[in-house]
PDB file of C-alpha atoms in Angstrom:
ATOM      1  CA  MET A1029      90.476 113.292 104.982  1.00  0.00           C
ATOM      2  CA  THR A1030      90.155 110.281 102.112  1.00  0.00           C
ATOM      3  CA  LEU A1031      88.935 110.608  98.546  1.00  0.00           C
ATOM      4  CA  ASP A1032      87.616 108.617  95.719  1.00  0.00           C
ATOM      5  CA  ILE A1033      88.195 108.908  92.063  1.00  0.00           C
ATOM      6  CA  ALA A1034      85.685 111.771  91.459  1.00  0.00           C
ATOM      7  CA  GLY A1035      86.626 113.848  94.553  1.00  0.00           C
ATOM      8  CA  ALA A1036      90.203 112.962  93.859  1.00  0.00           C
ATOM      9  CA  ALA A1037      89.365 114.182  90.026  1.00  0.00           C
ATOM     10  CA  GLY A1038      87.329 117.346  91.083  1.00  0.00           C
ATOM     11  CA  ALA A1039      89.881 118.391  93.501  1.00  0.00           C
ATOM     12  CA  LEU A1040      92.739 118.495  90.668  1.00  0.00           C
ATOM     13  CA  LEU A1041      89.890 120.943  88.274  1.00  0.00           C
ATOM     14  CA  ALA A1042      89.280 122.862  90.767  1.00  0.00           C
ATOM     15  CA  ALA A1043      92.787 123.755  91.559  1.00  0.00           C
ATOM     16  CA  ASP A1044      95.796 125.650  89.478  1.00  0.00           C
ATOM     17  CA  ARG A1045      99.410 126.393  89.041  1.00  0.00           C
ATOM     18  CA  ILE A1046      99.889 122.771  90.192  1.00  0.00           C
ATOM     19  CA  LEU A1047     103.194 121.411  91.299  1.00  0.00           C
ATOM     20  CA  ILE A1048     103.301 117.223  91.280  1.00  0.00           C
ATOM     21  CA  LEU A1049     106.670 116.429  93.657  1.00  0.00           C
ATOM     22  CA  THR A1050     108.015 112.322  93.140  1.00  0.00           C
ATOM     23  CA  HIS A1051     109.533 110.504  95.724  1.00  0.00           C
ATOM     24  CA  ARG A1052     113.505 110.214  95.754  1.00  0.00           C
ATOM     25  CA  ARG A1053     115.730 107.313  94.074  1.00  0.00           C
ATOM     26  CA  PRO A1054     112.681 107.415  91.440  1.00  0.00           C
ATOM     27  CA  ASP A1055     110.785 104.006  89.500  1.00  0.00           C
ATOM     28  CA  GLY A1056     108.899 104.059  86.380  1.00  0.00           C
ATOM     29  CA  ASP A1057     105.932 104.314  88.694  1.00  0.00           C
ATOM     30  CA  THR A1058     106.289 107.728  89.994  1.00  0.00           C
ATOM     31  CA  THR A1059     107.915 108.855  86.893  1.00  0.00           C
ATOM     32  CA  GLY A1060     105.515 107.729  85.055  1.00  0.00           C
ATOM     33  CA  CYS A1061     102.340 109.539  87.110  1.00  0.00           C
ATOM     34  CA  ALA A1062     103.777 112.292  87.610  1.00  0.00           C
ATOM     35  CA  GLY A1063     104.314 112.589  83.885  1.00  0.00           C
ATOM     36  CA  ALA A1064     100.802 110.987  82.775  1.00  0.00           C
ATOM     37  CA  LEU A1065      98.986 113.740  85.398  1.00  0.00           C
ATOM     38  CA  CYS A1066     101.298 116.686  84.231  1.00  0.00           C
ATOM     39  CA  ARG A1067     100.198 116.370  80.316  1.00  0.00           C
ATOM     40  CA  GLY A1068      96.534 115.863  81.434  1.00  0.00           C
ATOM     41  CA  LEU A1069      96.131 118.748  83.536  1.00  0.00           C
ATOM     42  CA  ARG A1070      98.134 120.795  80.661  1.00  0.00           C
ATOM     43  CA  GLN A1071      95.483 119.252  78.514  1.00  0.00           C
ATOM     44  CA  LEU A1072      92.883 120.686  80.044  1.00  0.00           C
ATOM     45  CA  GLY A1073      95.093 123.798  80.369  1.00  0.00           C
ATOM     46  CA  LYS A1074      95.698 123.782  83.979  1.00  0.00           C
ATOM     47  CA  THR A1075      99.235 125.238  84.299  1.00  0.00           C
ATOM     48  CA  ALA A1076     101.320 122.142  86.263  1.00  0.00           C
ATOM     49  CA  TYR A1077     104.957 121.231  86.497  1.00  0.00           C
ATOM     50  CA  ILE A1078     106.814 118.564  88.219  1.00  0.00           C
ATOM     51  CA  LEU A1079     109.166 119.175  91.110  1.00  0.00           C
ATOM     52  CA  PRO A1080     113.370 118.628  89.604  1.00  0.00           C
ATOM     53  CA  ASN A1081     114.419 114.863  91.493  1.00  0.00           C
ATOM     54  CA  PRO A1082     118.070 114.771  91.580  1.00  0.00           C
ATOM     55  CA  ASP A1083     118.151 111.584  91.522  1.00  0.00           C
ATOM     56  CA  ILE A1084     116.376 110.893  87.876  1.00  0.00           C
ATOM     57  CA  THR A1085     118.129 108.250  85.883  1.00  0.00           C
ATOM     58  CA  LYS A1086     118.422 108.090  82.087  1.00  0.00           C
ATOM     59  CA  ARG A1087     115.189 105.534  81.897  1.00  0.00           C
ATOM     60  CA  TYR A1088     112.792 107.715  83.146  1.00  0.00           C
ATOM     61  CA  ALA A1089     114.690 110.939  82.784  1.00  0.00           C
ATOM     62  CA  PRO A1090     112.292 111.485  79.589  1.00  0.00           C
ATOM     63  CA  MET A1091     108.816 111.463  81.400  1.00  0.00           C
ATOM     64  CA  ILE A1092     109.510 114.427  83.443  1.00  0.00           C
ATOM     65  CA  THR A1093     112.430 116.660  82.872  1.00  0.00           C
ATOM     66  CA  PRO A1094     110.469 118.178  80.231  1.00  0.00           C
ATOM     67  CA  CYS A1095     107.826 119.172  82.881  1.00  0.00           C
ATOM     68  CA  TYR A1096     110.308 120.858  85.084  1.00  0.00           C
ATOM     69  CA  PRO A1097     109.089 124.303  86.166  1.00  0.00           C
ATOM     70  CA  PRO A1098     111.146 127.731  85.474  1.00  0.00           C
ATOM     71  CA  GLU A1099     112.790 129.589  88.471  1.00  0.00           C
ATOM     72  CA  GLU A1100     109.792 132.062  88.749  1.00  0.00           C
ATOM     73  CA  PHE A1101     107.223 129.445  89.433  1.00  0.00           C
ATOM     74  CA  SER A1102     104.998 130.091  91.972  1.00  0.00           C
ATOM     75  CA  PRO A1103     102.953 126.910  93.376  1.00  0.00           C
ATOM     76  CA  ALA A1104      99.323 126.956  94.564  1.00  0.00           C
ATOM     77  CA  TYR A1105      98.494 123.056  94.648  1.00  0.00           C
ATOM     78  CA  ILE A1106     101.028 120.656  95.673  1.00  0.00           C
ATOM     79  CA  VAL A1107     100.453 117.054  94.818  1.00  0.00           C
ATOM     80  CA  THR A1108     102.163 114.249  95.408  1.00  0.00           C
ATOM     81  CA  VAL A1109     102.238 110.615  93.078  1.00  0.00           C
ATOM     82  CA  ASP A1110     103.074 107.427  94.024  1.00  0.00           C
ATOM     83  CA  ILE A1111     105.278 108.755  97.784  1.00  0.00           C
ATOM     84  CA  ALA A1112     103.974 106.292 100.473  1.00  0.00           C
ATOM     85  CA  GLU A1113     105.300 108.508 103.459  1.00  0.00           C
ATOM     86  CA  THR A1114     107.216 111.560 104.167  1.00  0.00           C
ATOM     87  CA  LYS A1115     110.299 110.693 104.471  1.00  0.00           C
ATOM     88  CA  LEU A1116     110.129 109.532 100.633  1.00  0.00           C
ATOM     89  CA  PHE A1117     110.574 113.030  99.904  1.00  0.00           C
ATOM     90  CA  THR A1118     113.864 114.128  97.922  1.00  0.00           C
ATOM     91  CA  ASP A1119     115.348 116.996  99.513  1.00  0.00           C
ATOM     92  CA  ASN A1120     114.279 119.616  97.792  1.00  0.00           C
ATOM     93  CA  ALA A1121     110.652 118.440  98.182  1.00  0.00           C
ATOM     94  CA  VAL A1122     111.212 118.800 102.407  1.00  0.00           C
ATOM     95  CA  ILE A1123     110.123 122.489 102.324  1.00  0.00           C
ATOM     96  CA  PHE A1124     106.554 120.991 100.896  1.00  0.00           C
ATOM     97  CA  GLU A1125     106.048 118.591 103.666  1.00  0.00           C
ATOM     98  CA  ASP A1126     103.484 120.191 105.645  1.00  0.00           C
ATOM     99  CA  LYS A1127     101.691 121.595 102.645  1.00  0.00           C
ATOM    100  CA  ILE A1128     100.631 118.981 100.524  1.00  0.00           C
ATOM    101  CA  ASP A1129      97.016 119.557  99.455  1.00  0.00           C
ATOM    102  CA  LEU A1130      96.376 116.081  97.658  1.00  0.00           C
ATOM    103  CA  ALA A1131      98.273 112.524  97.889  1.00  0.00           C
ATOM    104  CA  ILE A1132      97.800 109.787  95.163  1.00  0.00           C
ATOM    105  CA  ASP A1133      98.840 106.638  96.212  1.00  0.00           C
ATOM    106  CA  HIS A1134      98.363 102.609  96.288  1.00  0.00           C
ATOM    107  CA  HIS A1135     100.743 101.998  99.600  1.00  0.00           C
ATOM    108  CA  ARG A1136      98.730 100.745 102.151  1.00  0.00           C
ATOM    109  CA  SER A1137     101.137 101.397 104.615  1.00  0.00           C
ATOM    110  CA  ASN A1138     100.323 105.233 103.473  1.00  0.00           C
ATOM    111  CA  PRO A1139      99.100 107.354 106.463  1.00  0.00           C
ATOM    112  CA  LEU A1140      97.265 109.966 105.013  1.00  0.00           C
ATOM    113  CA  PHE A1141      99.487 112.411 105.152  1.00  0.00           C
ATOM    114  CA  ALA A1142      97.966 115.384 102.856  1.00  0.00           C
ATOM    115  CA  ALA A1143      95.718 117.748 103.762  1.00  0.00           C
ATOM    116  CA  LYS A1144      93.047 115.490 101.320  1.00  0.00           C
ATOM    117  CA  ASN A1145      94.229 111.360 100.295  1.00  0.00           C
ATOM    118  CA  LEU A1146      93.205 108.932  97.261  1.00  0.00           C
ATOM    119  CA  VAL A1147      94.861 106.330  98.577  1.00  0.00           C
ATOM    120  CA  ARG A1148      93.950 102.950  96.355  1.00  0.00           C
ATOM    121  CA  SER A1149      95.379  99.767  97.881  1.00  0.00           C
ATOM    122  CA  ASP A1150      93.895  97.320  95.658  1.00  0.00           C
ATOM    123  CA  ALA A1151      95.766  98.997  92.295  1.00  0.00           C
ATOM    124  CA  GLY A1152      98.801  97.194  91.325  1.00  0.00           C
ATOM    125  CA  ALA A1153     100.650 100.173  90.596  1.00  0.00           C
ATOM    126  CA  CYS A1154      99.993 103.834  91.233  1.00  0.00           C
ATOM    127  CA  ALA A1155      99.680 104.278  87.687  1.00  0.00           C
ATOM    128  CA  GLU A1156      96.730 102.788  87.926  1.00  0.00           C
ATOM    129  CA  VAL A1157      95.468 105.325  89.788  1.00  0.00           C
ATOM    130  CA  ILE A1158      96.127 108.379  88.141  1.00  0.00           C
ATOM    131  CA  TYR A1159      94.619 106.716  85.135  1.00  0.00           C
ATOM    132  CA  ASP A1160      90.883 106.421  86.470  1.00  0.00           C
ATOM    133  CA  VAL A1161      91.656 110.233  87.864  1.00  0.00           C
ATOM    134  CA  LEU A1162      92.344 111.295  84.196  1.00  0.00           C
ATOM    135  CA  LEU A1163      89.550 109.461  82.531  1.00  0.00           C
ATOM    136  CA  ALA A1164      87.317 111.346  85.582  1.00  0.00           C
ATOM    137  CA  MET A1165      89.067 114.707  84.888  1.00  0.00           C
ATOM    138  CA  GLY A1166      87.595 113.987  81.262  1.00  0.00           C
ATOM    139  CA  VAL A1167      91.382 113.535  79.467  1.00  0.00           C
ATOM    140  CA  VAL A1168      92.035 111.850  76.178  1.00  0.00           C
ATOM    141  CA  LEU A1169      94.632 108.920  76.324  1.00  0.00           C
ATOM    142  CA  SER A1170      96.569 110.536  74.186  1.00  0.00           C
ATOM    143  CA  GLU A1171     100.081 108.489  73.145  1.00  0.00           C
ATOM    144  CA  ASP A1172     102.068 110.370  75.431  1.00  0.00           C
ATOM    145  CA  ILE A1173     100.251 109.922  78.111  1.00  0.00           C
ATOM    146  CA  ALA A1174      99.458 106.505  77.696  1.00  0.00           C
ATOM    147  CA  GLU A1175     103.085 105.986  77.594  1.00  0.00           C
ATOM    148  CA  CYS A1176     103.797 107.496  81.064  1.00  0.00           C
ATOM    149  CA  VAL A1177     100.345 105.180  82.322  1.00  0.00           C
ATOM    150  CA  TYR A1178     102.138 102.075  80.292  1.00  0.00           C
ATOM    151  CA  ILE A1179     105.538 102.508  81.878  1.00  0.00           C
ATOM    152  CA  GLY A1180     104.260 103.018  85.168  1.00  0.00           C
ATOM    153  CA  ALA A1181     102.234 100.176  85.673  1.00  0.00           C
ATOM    154  CA  SER A1182     104.137  97.890  84.054  1.00  0.00           C
ATOM    155  CA  THR A1183     107.539  98.635  85.580  1.00  0.00           C
ATOM    156  CA  ASP A1184     105.732  98.141  89.155  1.00  0.00           C
ATOM    157  CA  THR A1185     104.176  94.868  88.317  1.00  0.00           C
ATOM    158  CA  GLY A1186     107.222  93.144  86.688  1.00  0.00           C
ATOM    159  CA  CYS A1187     105.673  93.170  83.451  1.00  0.00           C
ATOM    160  CA  PHE A1188     102.367  91.644  84.614  1.00  0.00           C
ATOM    161  CA  LYS A1189     103.611  88.974  86.074  1.00  0.00           C
ATOM    162  CA  TYR A1190     103.901  89.449  90.127  1.00  0.00           C
ATOM    163  CA  SER A1191     100.784  89.253  91.890  1.00  0.00           C
ATOM    164  CA  ASN A1192      99.851  92.432  92.298  1.00  0.00           C
ATOM    165  CA  THR A1193      98.455  92.237  88.792  1.00  0.00           C
ATOM    166  CA  THR A1194      94.627  92.476  88.549  1.00  0.00           C
ATOM    167  CA  ALA A1195      92.765  92.702  85.745  1.00  0.00           C
ATOM    168  CA  HIS A1196      92.405  96.433  86.057  1.00  0.00           C
ATOM    169  CA  THR A1197      96.111  96.271  85.276  1.00  0.00           C
ATOM    170  CA  HIS A1198      95.607  94.866  82.173  1.00  0.00           C
ATOM    171  CA  ALA A1199      92.650  96.802  81.203  1.00  0.00           C
ATOM    172  CA  VAL A1200      94.657 100.256  81.824  1.00  0.00           C
ATOM    173  CA  ALA A1201      97.447  98.494  79.448  1.00  0.00           C
ATOM    174  CA  ALA A1202      95.007  97.638  77.309  1.00  0.00           C
ATOM    175  CA  SER A1203      93.965 100.932  76.565  1.00  0.00           C
ATOM    176  CA  CYS A1204      97.649 102.673  76.450  1.00  0.00           C
ATOM    177  CA  LEU A1205      98.002  99.921  73.369  1.00  0.00           C
ATOM    178  CA  SER A1206      94.950 101.002  71.899  1.00  0.00           C
ATOM    179  CA  ALA A1207      95.916 105.095  72.178  1.00  0.00           C
ATOM    180  CA  GLY A1208      98.560 104.222  69.764  1.00  0.00           C
ATOM    181  CA  ILE A1209     102.339 103.138  72.360  1.00  0.00           C
ATOM    182  CA  ASP A1210     104.512 100.037  71.090  1.00  0.00           C
ATOM    183  CA  GLY A1211     104.331  98.292  74.077  1.00  0.00           C
ATOM    184  CA  GLY A1212     106.798  95.522  72.745  1.00  0.00           C
ATOM    185  CA  GLU A1213     109.574  98.003  72.232  1.00  0.00           C
ATOM    186  CA  LEU A1214     108.472  99.844  75.267  1.00  0.00           C
ATOM    187  CA  ASN A1215     109.180  95.617  77.376  1.00  0.00           C
ATOM    188  CA  ARG A1216     111.935  95.357  75.313  1.00  0.00           C
ATOM    189  CA  MET A1217     113.789  98.708  76.798  1.00  0.00           C
ATOM    190  CA  LEU A1218     112.101  98.235  80.499  1.00  0.00           C
ATOM    191  CA  PHE A1219     113.024  94.163  80.793  1.00  0.00           C
ATOM    192  CA  GLU A1220     115.149  92.693  78.171  1.00  0.00           C
ATOM    193  CA  THR A1221     117.873  95.173  77.872  1.00  0.00           C
ATOM    194  CA  LYS A1222     120.343  95.381  80.398  1.00  0.00           C
ATOM    195  CA  SER A1223     124.130  97.120  80.785  1.00  0.00           C
ATOM    196  CA  ARG A1224     126.831  95.526  81.701  1.00  0.00           C
ATOM    197  CA  ALA A1225     126.867  97.450  84.630  1.00  0.00           C
ATOM    198  CA  ARG A1226     123.626  95.495  85.521  1.00  0.00           C
ATOM    199  CA  PHE A1227     124.774  92.213  84.257  1.00  0.00           C
ATOM    200  CA  GLU A1228     127.659  91.974  86.539  1.00  0.00           C
ATOM    201  CA  MET A1229     125.373  93.351  89.626  1.00  0.00           C
ATOM    202  CA  GLU A1230     123.316  90.535  88.809  1.00  0.00           C
ATOM    203  CA  ARG A1231     126.236  88.342  88.961  1.00  0.00           C
ATOM    204  CA  ILE A1232     127.840  89.762  92.261  1.00  0.00           C
ATOM    205  CA  VAL A1233     123.980  89.105  94.186  1.00  0.00           C
ATOM    206  CA  PHE A1234     124.319  85.745  92.805  1.00  0.00           C
ATOM    207  CA  ASP A1235     127.804  85.018  93.313  1.00  0.00           C
ATOM    208  CA  THR A1236     127.024  86.484  97.371  1.00  0.00           C
ATOM    209  CA  MET A1237     123.924  85.089  98.202  1.00  0.00           C
ATOM    210  CA  GLU A1238     122.956  83.624 101.597  1.00  0.00           C
ATOM    211  CA  PHE A1239     120.779  81.392 101.998  1.00  0.00           C
ATOM    212  CA  ILE A1240     118.875  81.110 106.000  1.00  0.00           C
ATOM    213  CA  GLU A1241     115.745  79.014 107.479  1.00  0.00           C
ATOM    214  CA  GLY A1242     117.163  76.368 105.212  1.00  0.00           C
ATOM    215  CA  GLY A1243     116.977  78.595 102.389  1.00  0.00           C
ATOM    216  CA  ALA A1244     113.104  79.902 103.140  1.00  0.00           C
ATOM    217  CA  ILE A1245     115.788  83.292 103.237  1.00  0.00           C
ATOM    218  CA  ALA A1246     117.226  84.891 100.786  1.00  0.00           C
ATOM    219  CA  LEU A1247     120.059  87.742 101.632  1.00  0.00           C
ATOM    220  CA  ALA A1248     121.693  89.833  99.117  1.00  0.00           C
ATOM    221  CA  MET A1249     124.027  92.590  99.698  1.00  0.00           C
ATOM    222  CA  LEU A1250     125.200  95.606  97.351  1.00  0.00           C
ATOM    223  CA  TRP A1251     127.942  97.230  98.742  1.00  0.00           C
ATOM    224  CA  ARG A1252     129.069 100.524  97.781  1.00  0.00           C
ATOM    225  CA  ARG A1253     132.390  99.543  96.326  1.00  0.00           C
ATOM    226  CA  ASP A1254     130.940  96.885  94.206  1.00  0.00           C
ATOM    227  CA  ILE A1255     128.295  99.551  93.029  1.00  0.00           C
ATOM    228  CA  ASP A1256     130.918 101.905  91.656  1.00  0.00           C
ATOM    229  CA  ARG A1257     133.653  99.468  90.614  1.00  0.00           C
ATOM    230  CA  THR A1258     130.674  97.976  88.116  1.00  0.00           C
ATOM    231  CA  GLY A1259     129.867 101.564  87.341  1.00  0.00           C
ATOM    232  CA  ALA A1260     126.017 100.893  88.083  1.00  0.00           C
ATOM    233  CA  ASP A1261     123.750 103.810  88.534  1.00  0.00           C
ATOM    234  CA  MET A1262     119.855 103.461  89.814  1.00  0.00           C
ATOM    235  CA  ASP A1263     118.568 102.244  86.532  1.00  0.00           C
ATOM    236  CA  ASP A1264     121.010  99.252  87.021  1.00  0.00           C
ATOM    237  CA  LEU A1265     119.683  98.186  90.457  1.00  0.00           C
ATOM    238  CA  ASP A1266     116.183  98.843  89.371  1.00  0.00           C
ATOM    239  CA  SER A1267     114.086  95.867  90.213  1.00  0.00           C
ATOM    240  CA  ILE A1268     117.735  93.854  91.014  1.00  0.00           C
ATOM    241  CA  ALA A1269     115.587  93.198  94.171  1.00  0.00           C
ATOM    242  CA  SER A1270     113.319  90.173  92.322  1.00  0.00           C
ATOM    243  CA  LEU A1271     116.218  88.038  92.034  1.00  0.00           C
ATOM    244  CA  THR A1272     116.379  86.918  95.831  1.00  0.00           C
ATOM    245  CA  ARG A1273     111.813  85.935  95.166  1.00  0.00           C
ATOM    246  CA  GLN A1274     113.272  83.419  91.392  1.00  0.00           C
ATOM    247  CA  ILE A1275     114.974  80.812  93.716  1.00  0.00           C
ATOM    248  CA  GLU A1276     112.708  77.948  93.860  1.00  0.00           C
ATOM    249  CA  GLY A1277     111.804  77.794  98.164  1.00  0.00           C
ATOM    250  CA  VAL A1278     113.096  80.543  98.921  1.00  0.00           C
ATOM    251  CA  GLU A1279     110.156  82.451 100.856  1.00  0.00           C
ATOM    252  CA  ILE A1280     111.394  86.071 101.862  1.00  0.00           C
ATOM    253  CA  GLY A1281     114.099  87.975  99.809  1.00  0.00           C
ATOM    254  CA  LEU A1282     116.057  90.420 100.990  1.00  0.00           C
ATOM    255  CA  THR A1283     117.909  93.008  99.137  1.00  0.00           C
ATOM    256  CA  LEU A1284     120.571  95.582 101.070  1.00  0.00           C
ATOM    257  CA  THR A1285     121.966  98.200  98.689  1.00  0.00           C
ATOM    258  CA  GLU A1286     124.855 100.473 100.836  1.00  0.00           C
ATOM    259  CA  ASN A1287     124.031 104.227  99.637  1.00  0.00           C
ATOM    260  CA  LYS A1288     126.686 106.990  98.770  1.00  0.00           C
ATOM    261  CA  ASP A1289     125.791 108.459 102.084  1.00  0.00           C
ATOM    262  CA  LYS A1290     126.299 105.026 103.838  1.00  0.00           C
ATOM    263  CA  THR A1291     122.732 104.934 104.747  1.00  0.00           C
ATOM    264  CA  VAL A1292     121.362 101.642 103.446  1.00  0.00           C
ATOM    265  CA  LYS A1293     118.108 100.809 101.432  1.00  0.00           C
ATOM    266  CA  ALA A1294     116.300  97.241 102.115  1.00  0.00           C
ATOM    267  CA  SER A1295     113.896  95.884  99.739  1.00  0.00           C
ATOM    268  CA  VAL A1296     111.983  93.009 100.866  1.00  0.00           C
ATOM    269  CA  ARG A1297     109.766  90.265  98.181  1.00  0.00           C
ATOM    270  CA  THR A1298     108.029  87.730  99.355  1.00  0.00           C
ATOM    271  CA  THR A1299     105.599  84.872  98.335  1.00  0.00           C
ATOM    272  CA  LYS A1300     102.197  84.805  99.302  1.00  0.00           C
ATOM    273  CA  GLU A1301     103.246  82.876 102.711  1.00  0.00           C
ATOM    274  CA  ILE A1302     104.525  86.086 103.729  1.00  0.00           C
ATOM    275  CA  ASP A1303     103.751  89.722 104.274  1.00  0.00           C
ATOM    276  CA  ALA A1304     106.484  91.718 103.223  1.00  0.00           C
ATOM    277  CA  SER A1305     104.856  95.076 104.574  1.00  0.00           C
ATOM    278  CA  VAL A1306     104.862  93.695 108.215  1.00  0.00           C
ATOM    279  CA  ILE A1307     108.878  92.583 108.254  1.00  0.00           C
ATOM    280  CA  CYS A1308     109.294  96.197 106.844  1.00  0.00           C
ATOM    281  CA  LYS A1309     106.954  97.703 109.240  1.00  0.00           C
ATOM    282  CA  LYS A1310     109.452  96.211 112.467  1.00  0.00           C
ATOM    283  CA  LEU A1311     112.060  98.388 111.230  1.00  0.00           C
ATOM    284  CA  GLY A1312     109.851 101.617 110.567  1.00  0.00           C
ATOM    285  CA  GLY A1313     109.495 101.532 106.978  1.00  0.00           C
ATOM    286  CA  GLY A1314     106.311  99.928 104.744  1.00  0.00           C
ATOM    287  CA  GLY A1315     105.058  99.214 101.749  1.00  0.00           C
ATOM    288  CA  HIS A1316     102.641  95.979  99.480  1.00  0.00           C
ATOM    289  CA  LEU A1317     102.043  92.606 100.826  1.00  0.00           C
ATOM    290  CA  ARG A1318     104.589  91.282  98.010  1.00  0.00           C
ATOM    291  CA  ALA A1319     106.965  94.435  98.054  1.00  0.00           C
ATOM    292  CA  ALA A1320     107.951  96.335 100.585  1.00  0.00           C
ATOM    293  CA  GLY A1321     111.028  98.697 101.846  1.00  0.00           C
ATOM    294  CA  ALA A1322     112.491 100.304 104.538  1.00  0.00           C
ATOM    295  CA  SER A1323     115.957 102.261 105.289  1.00  0.00           C
ATOM    296  CA  PHE A1324     119.028 102.454 108.085  1.00  0.00           C
ATOM    297  CA  ASP A1325     121.057 105.198 109.117  1.00  0.00           C
ATOM    298  CA  CYS A1326     123.432 102.134 110.538  1.00  0.00           C
ATOM    299  CA  GLY A1327     126.101 100.401 108.343  1.00  0.00           C
ATOM    300  CA  MET A1328     125.647  97.483 106.277  1.00  0.00           C
ATOM    301  CA  ASP A1329     126.699  95.377 108.728  1.00  0.00           C
ATOM    302  CA  GLU A1330     123.984  96.552 111.337  1.00  0.00           C
ATOM    303  CA  ALA A1331     121.621  96.471 108.936  1.00  0.00           C
ATOM    304  CA  ARG A1332     122.009  92.733 108.004  1.00  0.00           C
ATOM    305  CA  ARG A1333     121.125  91.707 111.650  1.00  0.00           C
ATOM    306  CA  LEU A1334     117.968  93.900 112.086  1.00  0.00           C
ATOM    307  CA  ILE A1335     116.362  92.945 108.488  1.00  0.00           C
ATOM    308  CA  LEU A1336     117.493  89.081 109.713  1.00  0.00           C
ATOM    309  CA  ALA A1337     115.818  89.168 112.762  1.00  0.00           C
ATOM    310  CA  ALA A1338     112.563  91.102 111.745  1.00  0.00           C
ATOM    311  CA  ALA A1339     112.159  88.083 109.033  1.00  0.00           C
ATOM    312  CA  LYS A1340     113.093  85.541 110.731  1.00  0.00           C
ATOM    313  CA  GLU A1341     110.515  86.575 113.649  1.00  0.00           C
ATOM    314  CA  GLN A1342     107.970  87.366 110.772  1.00  0.00           C
ATOM    315  CA  TYR A1343     108.936  83.682 108.674  1.00  0.00           C
ATOM    316  CA  HIS A1344     109.002  81.693 112.917  1.00  0.00           C
ATOM    317  CA  GLU A1345     105.037  83.672 112.968  1.00  0.00           C
ATOM    318  CA  ARG A1346     103.840  82.241 109.818  1.00  0.00           C
ATOM    319  CA  HIS A1347     105.278  79.085 110.113  1.00  0.00           C
ATOM    320  CA  GLY A1348     105.364  78.608 114.142  1.00  0.00           C
TER     321      GLY A1348
END
């Protein structure tokens, strides 16, 4: 069943003992959504918690770790935020795979896996959808809730510079600023401050990047040995996939990241000429028009072959 904003707000108002799930390798949007929703529900007197995410990094931990449940908590209503498909569930969330009451998302590839689904593919970030739901429930946008919403909206839109940024995105950000958050400091922390490990990983990306189809396709490979050598964590790798798209002439930017278990994460970033989600759907993944992803159980070399084949096919379909 699909819901609109009012329907999702009504479903949450009727529920209690709510558990909120975030996706594996959590980013600012899924954690911001969870943090804002949990705090908003508590403001209304609901019992709400966020399922612990084993992949959480220090940058985003403050939004969700204070909301982890006690051991004795037994949820009666399960909500997912910013999760495009069930295979993005963390290992400790798999037990809830067929028990999702409400999914709130903004990925157009979402297969509507929950009993009730609110999917707004026109939203630049899922945090924008959460913001609308919170207001529909009568939640007051406190500073702590606003900070979570702002982090979600800003990180998923590249500090409001990606093409998924809309007038609504800016309106949500403006409301968060009006609630008293320090937008300048948050932007500095999220977008201008780099660890030494992040700097080293960026240098590796630029030193090893390949160019295919006359420079229209750029490919970066982040091998586990380099990640471990630099000491980079998920915070350091966050948004690194956007580097491939920054180069003039590149229409398709591909980034392959080798995980600790030797599986591979593929991130695709495109310009307006190419649909990133189509490339990833060929590989069992999905996502947005300009940003999408897929996963591989094979090694990096085979993942490189597969992602390049899909990217080239889409490139030639577009250009003939």
